[in-house]
């Protein structure tokens, strides 16, 4: 019987020796991988070592032995964290580039639109009114400067700007039409005080003021929204992975090699989803507000394609102001008499003899009011640009809750056909844990449970989203927006500051722009759809999951686009002016003024 124990001992020793040899073979097999990661041969264990030295990969099923040292594990963990951080940054950067590029294109288009309108206004009024316009051109230039400053900085009160413009224009025209009298500043102040009650320009100031306010507020809100969204995506790139996240990433991507597993064995899809949801829990905190933001941008885009179309307003602004001037001229005698009654009869004054050349008219050019050829290309560009931006923003809905799946699809998970031959965190087999729910709370996440309080940078981005969304809602409803916190950078401000207040006063309805009060902003965004709890892993080159647009929303948007087109067409028709009316507008008043000047000289 004594030979039996000896035989058993020999078998046990042989078995241990075989295990050691096999472990050594495993390390030889993974050595090329570690060398490709930059580890010198001297740092790579030649034979398997005890897994007790490792903090993360020590719990894997490898017989208590691994092929990487504690120092290697630390360095591999840092690389896994850096790789994840880089992949997250690249994904956020791509969407950042999409929004910032479209935002810059929108800003530049609007800048060029205002510049072209300003130039066309100057050329038409100069050719029509000649020196009379040139002597008072600063009145109109100041108006355009105020509009440019509003879009660039948001620090201009549009109501005050329009009131000041028409008040100054009123005084200038009153002086010209009553050139036989001498007016001092006190008398002109009295003239200005009587403007609103006399309504010398008809209803043009009121209607134009409403249109400018709605269009400029909506246009600026739309442009600022793109800037804010791009800034948020840029700022979120600075968020660092937590220690628990780094450990989970190491367990998912590094431990297979430390266990001596060779080949392209990737993580199980459900494991990757849990790891990424835990690592990106703070990113998911933006999802709800981001979806509200997407809906708000979508609604304002509809306004810009319809009643708040800035191109339809800015391009023919010269005609609208000309209509106001014509109204004044038609009622100039009655207006003058009422002013004389209220302010007193002014003193007659001798004026210098005019050089007749001052009143010579250049060839009248009515191309801007009789032709839409110049408008068509820019209108098509604006509509196309707004629609493209709207679609890009729509595509980003639920971006933050789908971000974990996007990163898992980019080469981290096993193909769907090999779901039982994937790394589950301890060995190659099926992953047994359920996929955690979406969102910021990951208490039940089996891979990364700790989330902690929101970092300051996350709170700031959520606040920025809430602020710009509220501004978009106000712009959609035709209300004013307070941009007091906006950085005063030319043509590109940043709306990601703090504070927001809106003017809740109702504005007067302008029937011509197709806008109806009461069609207010009523968010109907339902909670984001939850991706399947166990989404099948996809091939690394497969396209990440996208959120399908609700057919009802698509139908509604198509209808809105149709209505916008009809509104734009009707608006273009309204801009046309017959030649006879144009002659009455520009030529007759000049002739009347000329005869009046001659009569004054005869006195």
XYZ file of C-alpha atoms in Angstrom:
603
model
C 0.000 0.000 0.000
C 2.929 2.296 0.479
C 3.363 2.514 -3.291
C -0.034 4.025 -3.793
C 0.637 7.323 -1.974
C 3.895 7.613 -3.822
C 2.111 7.205 -7.131
C -0.510 9.806 -6.191
C 2.191 12.277 -5.222
C 3.936 11.721 -8.515
C 0.713 12.338 -10.452
C 0.020 15.516 -8.439
C 3.521 16.848 -9.052
C 3.195 16.046 -12.769
C -0.159 17.826 -12.861
C 1.239 20.982 -11.223
C 4.187 20.937 -13.589
C 1.832 20.644 -16.567
C -0.256 23.602 -15.330
C 2.855 25.743 -15.009
C 3.990 24.819 -18.493
C 0.572 25.628 -19.907
C 0.512 28.982 -18.103
C 3.930 29.726 -19.542
C 2.684 28.914 -23.012
C -0.221 31.324 -22.534
C 2.160 34.115 -21.579
C 4.298 33.417 -24.627
C 1.174 33.655 -26.748
C 0.196 37.108 -25.437
C 3.731 38.475 -25.319
C 3.478 39.959 -28.857
C 0.361 41.856 -27.807
C 2.072 43.427 -24.814
C 5.111 44.295 -26.915
C 2.821 46.026 -29.443
C 1.529 48.121 -26.523
C 5.052 49.409 -25.931
C 6.126 47.184 -23.044
C 9.792 46.114 -23.157
C 10.405 42.376 -23.084
C 12.006 42.636 -19.659
C 8.755 43.937 -18.127
C 6.612 41.095 -19.476
C 6.531 38.002 -17.240
C 8.091 35.002 -18.933
C 5.868 32.717 -16.930
C 2.505 33.172 -15.292
C 2.546 34.907 -11.921
C 0.084 34.993 -9.056
C -3.029 37.032 -9.713
C -3.019 38.298 -6.131
C -0.655 41.070 -7.165
C -3.325 42.604 -9.410
C -6.165 44.803 -8.183
C -8.516 44.449 -11.145
C -7.587 41.422 -13.212
C -6.849 39.287 -10.161
C -10.399 37.956 -10.004
C -10.452 36.406 -13.451
C -10.758 32.642 -13.872
C -7.201 31.805 -14.802
C -6.244 29.364 -12.118
C -4.983 32.180 -9.900
C -2.240 33.098 -12.395
C -1.901 35.917 -14.910
C 0.522 37.075 -17.566
C 0.938 40.719 -16.535
C 2.456 42.358 -13.487
C 0.899 44.921 -11.165
C 2.908 47.665 -12.853
C 1.685 46.531 -16.268
C -1.909 46.541 -15.023
C -1.581 50.139 -13.845
C -0.153 51.244 -17.155
C -2.719 49.241 -19.135
C -5.488 50.814 -17.060
C -4.229 54.288 -17.902
C -4.199 53.387 -21.592
C -7.723 51.951 -21.448
C -8.918 55.139 -19.752
C -7.151 57.331 -22.295
C -8.555 55.310 -25.199
C -12.084 55.650 -23.842
C -11.627 59.363 -23.228
C -10.312 59.863 -26.749
C -13.199 57.914 -28.298
C -15.734 59.934 -26.297
C -14.109 63.220 -27.283
C -14.054 62.260 -30.949
C -17.760 61.370 -30.897
C -18.700 64.635 -29.189
C -16.365 66.568 -31.461
C -18.037 65.245 -34.597
C -21.431 66.571 -33.507
C -19.765 69.763 -32.295
C -18.300 70.279 -35.751
C -21.655 69.664 -37.422
C -23.427 72.299 -35.321
C -20.617 74.856 -35.196
C -20.065 74.682 -38.969
C -23.780 75.145 -39.710
C -23.950 77.879 -37.101
C -21.065 79.782 -38.689
C -22.684 79.389 -42.101
C -25.959 80.751 -40.747
C -24.226 83.719 -39.075
C -22.318 84.569 -42.249
C -25.413 84.304 -44.416
C -27.341 86.682 -42.206
C -24.422 89.099 -42.086
C -24.219 89.104 -45.892
C -27.999 89.486 -46.145
C -27.990 92.621 -43.992
C -25.024 94.044 -45.880
C -26.719 93.458 -49.251
C -29.969 95.005 -48.008
C -28.103 98.028 -46.670
C -26.282 98.500 -49.972
C -29.448 98.090 -52.043
C -31.287 100.539 -49.799
C -28.569 103.162 -50.193
C -28.347 102.783 -53.964
C -32.110 102.990 -54.510
C -32.694 105.971 -52.231
C -29.681 107.791 -53.603
C -30.852 107.379 -57.195
C -34.407 108.355 -56.243
C -33.981 111.231 -53.795
C -30.484 112.350 -54.700
C -28.898 114.911 -52.428
C -31.929 115.045 -50.167
C -31.193 111.454 -49.182
C -27.433 111.898 -49.007
C -27.795 114.800 -46.593
C -29.848 112.601 -44.258
C -28.410 109.169 -45.057
C -27.120 108.757 -41.508
C -30.714 108.325 -40.297
C -31.062 105.138 -42.338
C -27.479 104.012 -41.727
C -28.036 104.238 -37.997
C -31.068 101.961 -38.313
C -29.068 99.271 -40.080
C -26.277 99.626 -37.530
C -28.779 99.036 -34.731
C -30.098 95.916 -36.457
C -26.569 94.619 -36.960
C -25.688 95.324 -33.326
C -28.767 93.472 -32.119
C -27.851 90.314 -33.970
C -24.180 90.592 -33.014
C -24.560 91.509 -29.346
C -28.228 91.371 -28.357
C -27.859 94.646 -26.457
C -30.205 96.728 -28.619
C -33.848 97.336 -27.722
C -35.570 96.813 -31.063
C -38.699 98.707 -30.002
C -36.639 101.748 -29.032
C -34.539 101.475 -32.193
C -37.620 101.542 -34.437
C -39.275 104.352 -32.455
C -36.125 106.460 -32.631
C -35.762 105.849 -36.351
C -39.298 106.874 -37.280
C -39.234 109.807 -34.865
C -36.039 111.121 -36.432
C -37.345 110.457 -39.939
C -40.549 112.273 -39.045
C -38.657 115.367 -37.910
C -36.415 115.354 -40.974
C -39.316 115.004 -43.395
C -41.366 117.629 -41.595
C -38.445 120.032 -41.915
C -37.973 119.304 -45.620
C -41.677 119.555 -46.454
C -41.878 122.876 -44.588
C -38.571 124.283 -45.755
C -39.936 127.855 -45.843
C -39.919 127.880 -42.046
C -37.113 127.995 -39.526
C -37.214 125.377 -36.740
C -35.177 125.230 -33.547
C -34.515 122.137 -31.459
C -37.310 122.896 -29.000
C -39.856 123.106 -31.810
C -38.611 119.851 -33.331
C -39.007 118.143 -29.963
C -42.621 119.272 -29.949
C -42.977 117.912 -33.486
C -41.695 114.547 -32.303
C -44.085 114.501 -29.355
C -47.047 114.688 -31.743
C -45.884 111.881 -34.034
C -47.663 108.912 -32.434
C -51.017 110.619 -32.167
C -50.860 111.880 -35.759
C -49.563 108.619 -37.270
C -47.964 110.424 -40.229
C -46.520 107.173 -41.594
C -49.795 105.263 -41.348
C -49.572 101.811 -39.819
C -46.159 101.071 -41.357
C -44.112 101.775 -38.186
C -46.285 99.527 -36.062
C -46.381 96.640 -38.545
C -42.734 96.926 -39.538
C -41.697 97.152 -35.891
C -43.567 93.949 -35.052
C -42.144 92.127 -38.063
C -38.579 93.231 -37.345
C -38.827 92.303 -33.681
C -40.235 88.838 -34.341
C -37.899 88.029 -37.198
C -34.716 89.357 -35.606
C -35.442 87.776 -32.229
C -36.189 84.392 -33.812
C -33.185 84.617 -36.126
C -30.806 85.504 -33.330
C -32.256 82.829 -31.047
C -31.808 80.245 -33.802
C -28.205 81.267 -34.438
C -27.387 81.459 -30.734
C -28.919 78.027 -30.158
C -26.410 76.481 -32.550
C -23.564 78.314 -30.827
C -24.689 77.219 -27.364
C -25.170 73.596 -28.416
C -21.723 73.505 -30.011
C -20.205 75.022 -26.860
C -21.905 72.393 -24.691
C -20.505 69.570 -26.785
C -17.073 71.162 -26.587
C -17.252 71.678 -22.823
C -18.401 68.115 -22.151
C -15.225 66.855 -23.803
C -13.297 67.961 -20.725
C -15.189 65.577 -18.398
C -12.791 62.903 -17.105
C -13.670 59.240 -16.459
C -14.061 58.271 -12.809
C -11.815 55.754 -11.030
C -14.607 53.157 -11.063
C -15.035 53.731 -14.778
C -11.323 53.240 -15.389
C -11.400 49.994 -13.436
C -14.394 48.704 -15.425
C -12.730 49.654 -18.704
C -9.616 47.764 -17.648
C -11.635 44.699 -16.694
C -13.425 44.782 -20.045
C -10.508 45.462 -22.406
C -7.264 44.520 -20.649
C -7.988 41.508 -18.458
C -8.429 39.066 -21.386
C -4.795 39.536 -22.390
C -3.621 39.364 -18.771
C -5.488 36.035 -18.571
C -3.469 34.716 -21.492
C -6.358 34.815 -23.944
C -5.203 35.408 -27.487
C -7.056 36.301 -30.630
C -9.716 38.920 -31.257
C -11.918 38.109 -28.301
C -14.010 41.176 -27.560
C -16.318 42.104 -24.725
C -19.914 40.899 -24.625
C -22.353 43.504 -25.884
C -24.381 43.706 -22.688
C -21.251 44.061 -20.583
C -20.004 46.891 -22.758
C -23.386 48.602 -22.518
C -23.242 48.461 -18.720
C -19.670 49.711 -18.585
C -20.367 52.605 -20.949
C -23.628 53.565 -19.251
C -21.779 53.721 -15.956
C -18.871 55.668 -17.419
C -21.178 58.101 -19.242
C -23.788 58.522 -16.515
C -22.953 62.214 -16.151
C -23.296 62.703 -19.894
C -26.739 61.110 -19.793
C -27.807 63.818 -17.311
C -28.082 66.191 -20.304
C -30.491 64.021 -22.252
C -33.851 65.378 -21.062
C -32.928 69.045 -21.506
C -31.207 68.300 -24.797
C -34.402 66.762 -26.169
C -36.404 69.833 -25.103
C -33.771 71.956 -26.846
C -34.106 69.917 -30.048
C -37.860 70.419 -30.079
C -37.510 74.166 -29.460
C -35.043 74.545 -32.349
C -37.406 72.600 -34.586
C -40.320 74.925 -33.817
C -38.304 78.131 -34.326
C -37.032 76.746 -37.631
C -40.662 76.460 -38.754
C -41.167 80.128 -37.878
C -38.086 81.129 -39.881
C -39.400 79.203 -42.869
C -42.812 80.842 -42.478
C -44.087 84.083 -40.925
C -40.766 85.097 -39.315
C -38.734 84.648 -42.504
C -35.889 87.120 -42.082
C -35.039 87.204 -45.786
C -38.583 88.225 -46.671
C -38.273 91.101 -44.222
C -34.740 92.375 -44.705
C -34.556 92.217 -48.487
C -37.527 94.567 -49.202
C -37.101 96.810 -46.150
C -36.456 99.743 -48.493
C -39.950 99.370 -49.924
C -41.559 99.283 -46.506
C -39.812 102.484 -45.463
C -40.670 104.053 -48.824
C -44.306 103.231 -48.181
C -44.066 105.057 -44.858
C -42.543 108.089 -46.577
C -45.272 108.043 -49.212
C -47.951 107.981 -46.507
C -46.365 111.015 -44.885
C -46.178 112.910 -48.161
C -49.789 112.198 -49.013
C -50.909 113.658 -45.699
C -48.170 116.239 -45.229
C -50.468 119.271 -45.394
C -52.865 117.912 -42.776
C -49.985 116.784 -40.569
C -48.296 120.168 -40.806
C -51.441 122.048 -39.908
C -52.055 119.852 -36.889
C -48.473 120.364 -35.753
C -48.818 124.127 -36.176
C -51.939 123.984 -34.050
C -50.234 122.034 -31.299
C -46.764 123.574 -31.370
C -47.471 127.059 -32.754
C -46.808 128.709 -36.091
C -43.058 128.657 -36.834
C -41.094 131.656 -38.016
C -40.510 132.141 -41.735
C -36.854 132.147 -42.658
C -34.970 132.998 -45.813
C -33.202 130.070 -47.342
C -30.302 130.093 -49.732
C -31.098 129.663 -53.396
C -30.836 126.029 -54.293
C -28.678 124.836 -57.091
C -31.130 123.167 -59.466
C -28.648 120.368 -59.878
C -29.392 119.267 -56.335
C -32.858 118.178 -57.400
C -31.918 116.519 -60.641
C -32.945 112.879 -60.511
C -30.857 110.071 -61.789
C -32.534 107.360 -63.822
C -35.054 105.724 -61.529
C -34.204 102.112 -60.784
C -37.131 99.987 -59.630
C -35.498 96.602 -60.167
C -35.592 95.813 -56.469
C -39.324 96.202 -56.179
C -40.435 94.776 -59.521
C -38.175 91.757 -59.812
C -37.736 88.723 -57.590
C -34.796 87.327 -59.546
C -32.298 88.653 -57.010
C -34.299 87.295 -54.109
C -34.855 83.797 -55.424
C -31.259 82.513 -55.042
C -30.827 83.897 -51.517
C -34.277 82.717 -50.444
C -33.491 79.230 -51.706
C -30.164 79.273 -49.877
C -31.740 80.413 -46.610
C -34.567 77.889 -46.763
C -32.161 75.079 -47.601
C -29.786 76.116 -44.826
C -32.505 76.306 -42.171
C -33.981 72.959 -43.229
C -30.566 71.295 -43.184
C -29.778 72.671 -39.735
C -33.178 71.605 -38.457
C -32.640 68.042 -39.692
C -29.150 67.865 -38.198
C -30.488 68.965 -34.835
C -33.368 66.484 -35.097
C -30.876 63.682 -35.684
C -29.205 64.506 -32.371
C -32.338 63.759 -30.357
C -31.513 61.217 -27.604
C -27.851 61.624 -28.499
C -26.723 61.323 -24.891
C -28.552 58.073 -24.040
C -27.377 56.448 -27.263
C -23.784 57.531 -26.730
C -22.865 54.328 -24.799
C -24.122 52.159 -27.659
C -22.276 54.298 -30.171
C -18.980 53.775 -28.371
C -19.621 50.037 -27.928
C -20.314 49.694 -31.635
C -16.966 51.253 -32.488
C -14.969 48.043 -32.131
C -15.443 47.170 -28.456
C -18.027 44.397 -28.626
C -18.163 40.961 -30.169
C -20.164 40.503 -33.403
C -23.763 39.317 -32.887
C -23.028 35.809 -34.218
C -20.614 35.056 -31.357
C -22.631 36.191 -28.344
C -21.627 33.090 -26.337
C -17.951 33.427 -27.155
C -17.223 36.821 -25.721
C -15.387 38.175 -22.723
C -17.838 38.578 -19.838
C -15.384 40.077 -17.353
C -13.986 36.865 -15.899
C -13.773 34.408 -18.786
C -15.065 33.723 -22.286
C -18.733 32.886 -21.989
C -22.207 34.425 -22.038
C -22.768 37.613 -20.014
C -25.348 36.860 -17.315
C -26.222 40.316 -15.973
C -29.095 42.450 -17.304
C -28.438 45.738 -19.047
C -28.845 48.732 -16.760
C -31.492 51.345 -17.493
C -30.678 54.556 -19.331
C -29.938 57.786 -17.587
C -27.869 59.335 -14.859
C -28.821 56.904 -12.078
C -26.749 53.712 -12.263
C -27.171 52.311 -8.752
C -28.063 48.843 -10.071
C -25.353 48.803 -12.720
C -23.253 45.646 -12.091
C -20.117 47.162 -13.625
C -19.980 50.865 -12.636
C -22.322 51.702 -9.803
C -21.017 54.918 -8.300
C -22.064 58.151 -9.956
C -21.838 60.758 -7.219
C -23.111 64.351 -7.432
C -23.141 66.161 -10.730
C -19.860 67.922 -11.501
C -20.015 71.687 -11.872
C -19.369 71.481 -15.596
C -22.398 69.210 -16.061
C -24.639 71.514 -14.031
C -23.437 74.470 -16.091
C -24.259 72.760 -19.383
C -27.726 71.757 -18.205
C -28.368 75.338 -17.132
C -27.158 76.616 -20.504
C -29.524 74.217 -22.272
C -32.458 75.293 -20.107
C -31.679 78.964 -20.703
C -31.413 78.802 -24.477
C -34.496 76.558 -24.674
C -36.547 79.135 -22.768
C -35.286 81.826 -25.127
C -36.255 79.738 -28.124
C -39.735 79.299 -26.678
C -40.105 83.057 -26.260
C -38.839 83.651 -29.801
C -41.321 81.104 -31.145
C -44.165 82.983 -29.454
C -43.028 86.324 -30.919
C -41.903 87.647 -27.551
C -38.789 89.602 -26.688
C -35.701 87.913 -25.277
C -33.221 89.322 -22.790
C -29.676 88.700 -24.015
C -28.005 90.632 -21.208
C -25.564 87.813 -20.381
C -24.548 87.117 -23.971
C -20.912 87.674 -24.835
C -20.505 90.623 -27.139
C -18.570 88.911 -29.887
C -19.287 89.995 -33.407
C -21.708 87.773 -35.286
C -21.232 84.710 -33.123
C -22.077 85.436 -29.431
C -22.312 82.663 -26.886
C -25.637 81.983 -25.267
C -24.258 79.620 -22.652
C -24.153 82.193 -19.898
C -26.441 82.542 -16.933
C -29.720 84.297 -16.522
C -32.737 84.570 -18.722
C -35.816 86.691 -18.630
C -38.471 87.153 -21.237
C -41.055 89.783 -21.870
C -44.399 88.109 -21.346
C -46.424 90.994 -22.696
C -48.580 90.134 -25.646
C -47.606 91.680 -28.935
C -49.976 93.011 -31.533
C -50.981 90.508 -34.169
C -49.974 91.287 -37.718
C -52.443 89.503 -39.966
C -50.166 89.830 -42.964
C -47.436 87.637 -41.543
C -49.746 84.699 -40.957
C -48.941 84.617 -37.258
C -51.805 83.919 -34.889
C -51.600 84.724 -31.211
C -52.502 81.779 -29.061
C -50.508 79.252 -31.089
C -48.042 79.199 -28.235
C -45.225 76.849 -27.484
C -46.590 73.765 -25.780
C -43.865 71.131 -25.445
C -45.147 67.643 -26.244
C -41.812 65.846 -26.007
C -42.346 62.504 -24.356
C -39.603 60.838 -22.318
C -36.920 59.406 -24.594
C -37.501 55.926 -25.790
C -35.451 53.420 -23.872
C -33.191 51.306 -26.055
C -33.696 47.591 -25.770
C -32.366 46.235 -22.503
C -30.249 43.730 -24.372
C -29.441 45.267 -27.752
C -27.600 42.860 -30.016
C -23.967 43.707 -30.452
C -23.152 44.926 -33.899
C -20.193 44.697 -36.182
C -17.524 47.354 -35.477
C -18.198 48.989 -38.834
C -21.958 49.010 -38.438
C -23.839 52.243 -38.187
C -24.824 53.166 -34.576
C -28.506 53.124 -33.679
C -30.510 56.137 -34.745
C -33.734 57.527 -33.397
C -36.489 57.316 -35.965
C -38.582 60.433 -36.421
C -42.216 60.046 -35.441
C -44.293 59.858 -38.661
C -46.764 62.284 -37.140
C -43.990 64.785 -36.574
C -42.750 64.306 -40.122
C -46.248 64.876 -41.507
C -46.631 67.980 -39.407
C -43.295 69.309 -40.556
C -44.167 68.667 -44.180
C -47.367 70.599 -43.724
C -45.455 73.399 -42.066
C -43.013 73.489 -44.928
C -45.917 73.678 -47.384
C -47.478 76.499 -45.439
C -44.123 78.219 -45.232
C -43.725 78.040 -48.988
C -47.159 79.497 -49.616
C -46.482 82.217 -47.073
C -43.195 83.064 -48.736
C -44.862 83.198 -52.163
C -47.613 85.480 -50.935
C -44.996 87.639 -49.219
C -43.032 87.942 -52.436
C -46.189 88.986 -54.285
C -46.823 91.711 -51.751
C -43.360 93.128 -52.383
C -44.095 93.921 -56.000
C -44.908 97.532 -56.761
C -46.246 98.820 -60.025
C -44.274 101.408 -61.926
C -47.064 103.951 -61.664
C -47.195 103.626 -57.887
C -43.429 103.876 -57.713
C -43.536 107.100 -59.730
C -46.169 108.467 -57.379
C -44.009 107.430 -54.455
C -40.714 108.912 -55.517
C -41.148 111.387 -58.351
C -44.259 113.414 -57.494
C -43.091 114.392 -53.986
C -39.810 115.650 -55.369
C -41.583 117.765 -57.985
C -43.929 119.176 -55.353
C -40.992 120.005 -53.119
C -39.199 121.666 -56.015
C -42.159 123.902 -56.784
C -42.456 124.674 -53.092
C -38.822 125.722 -53.004
C -39.267 127.928 -56.030
C -42.334 129.529 -54.462
C -40.331 130.224 -51.313
C -37.610 131.921 -53.302
C -40.183 134.134 -55.027
C -41.324 135.307 -51.601
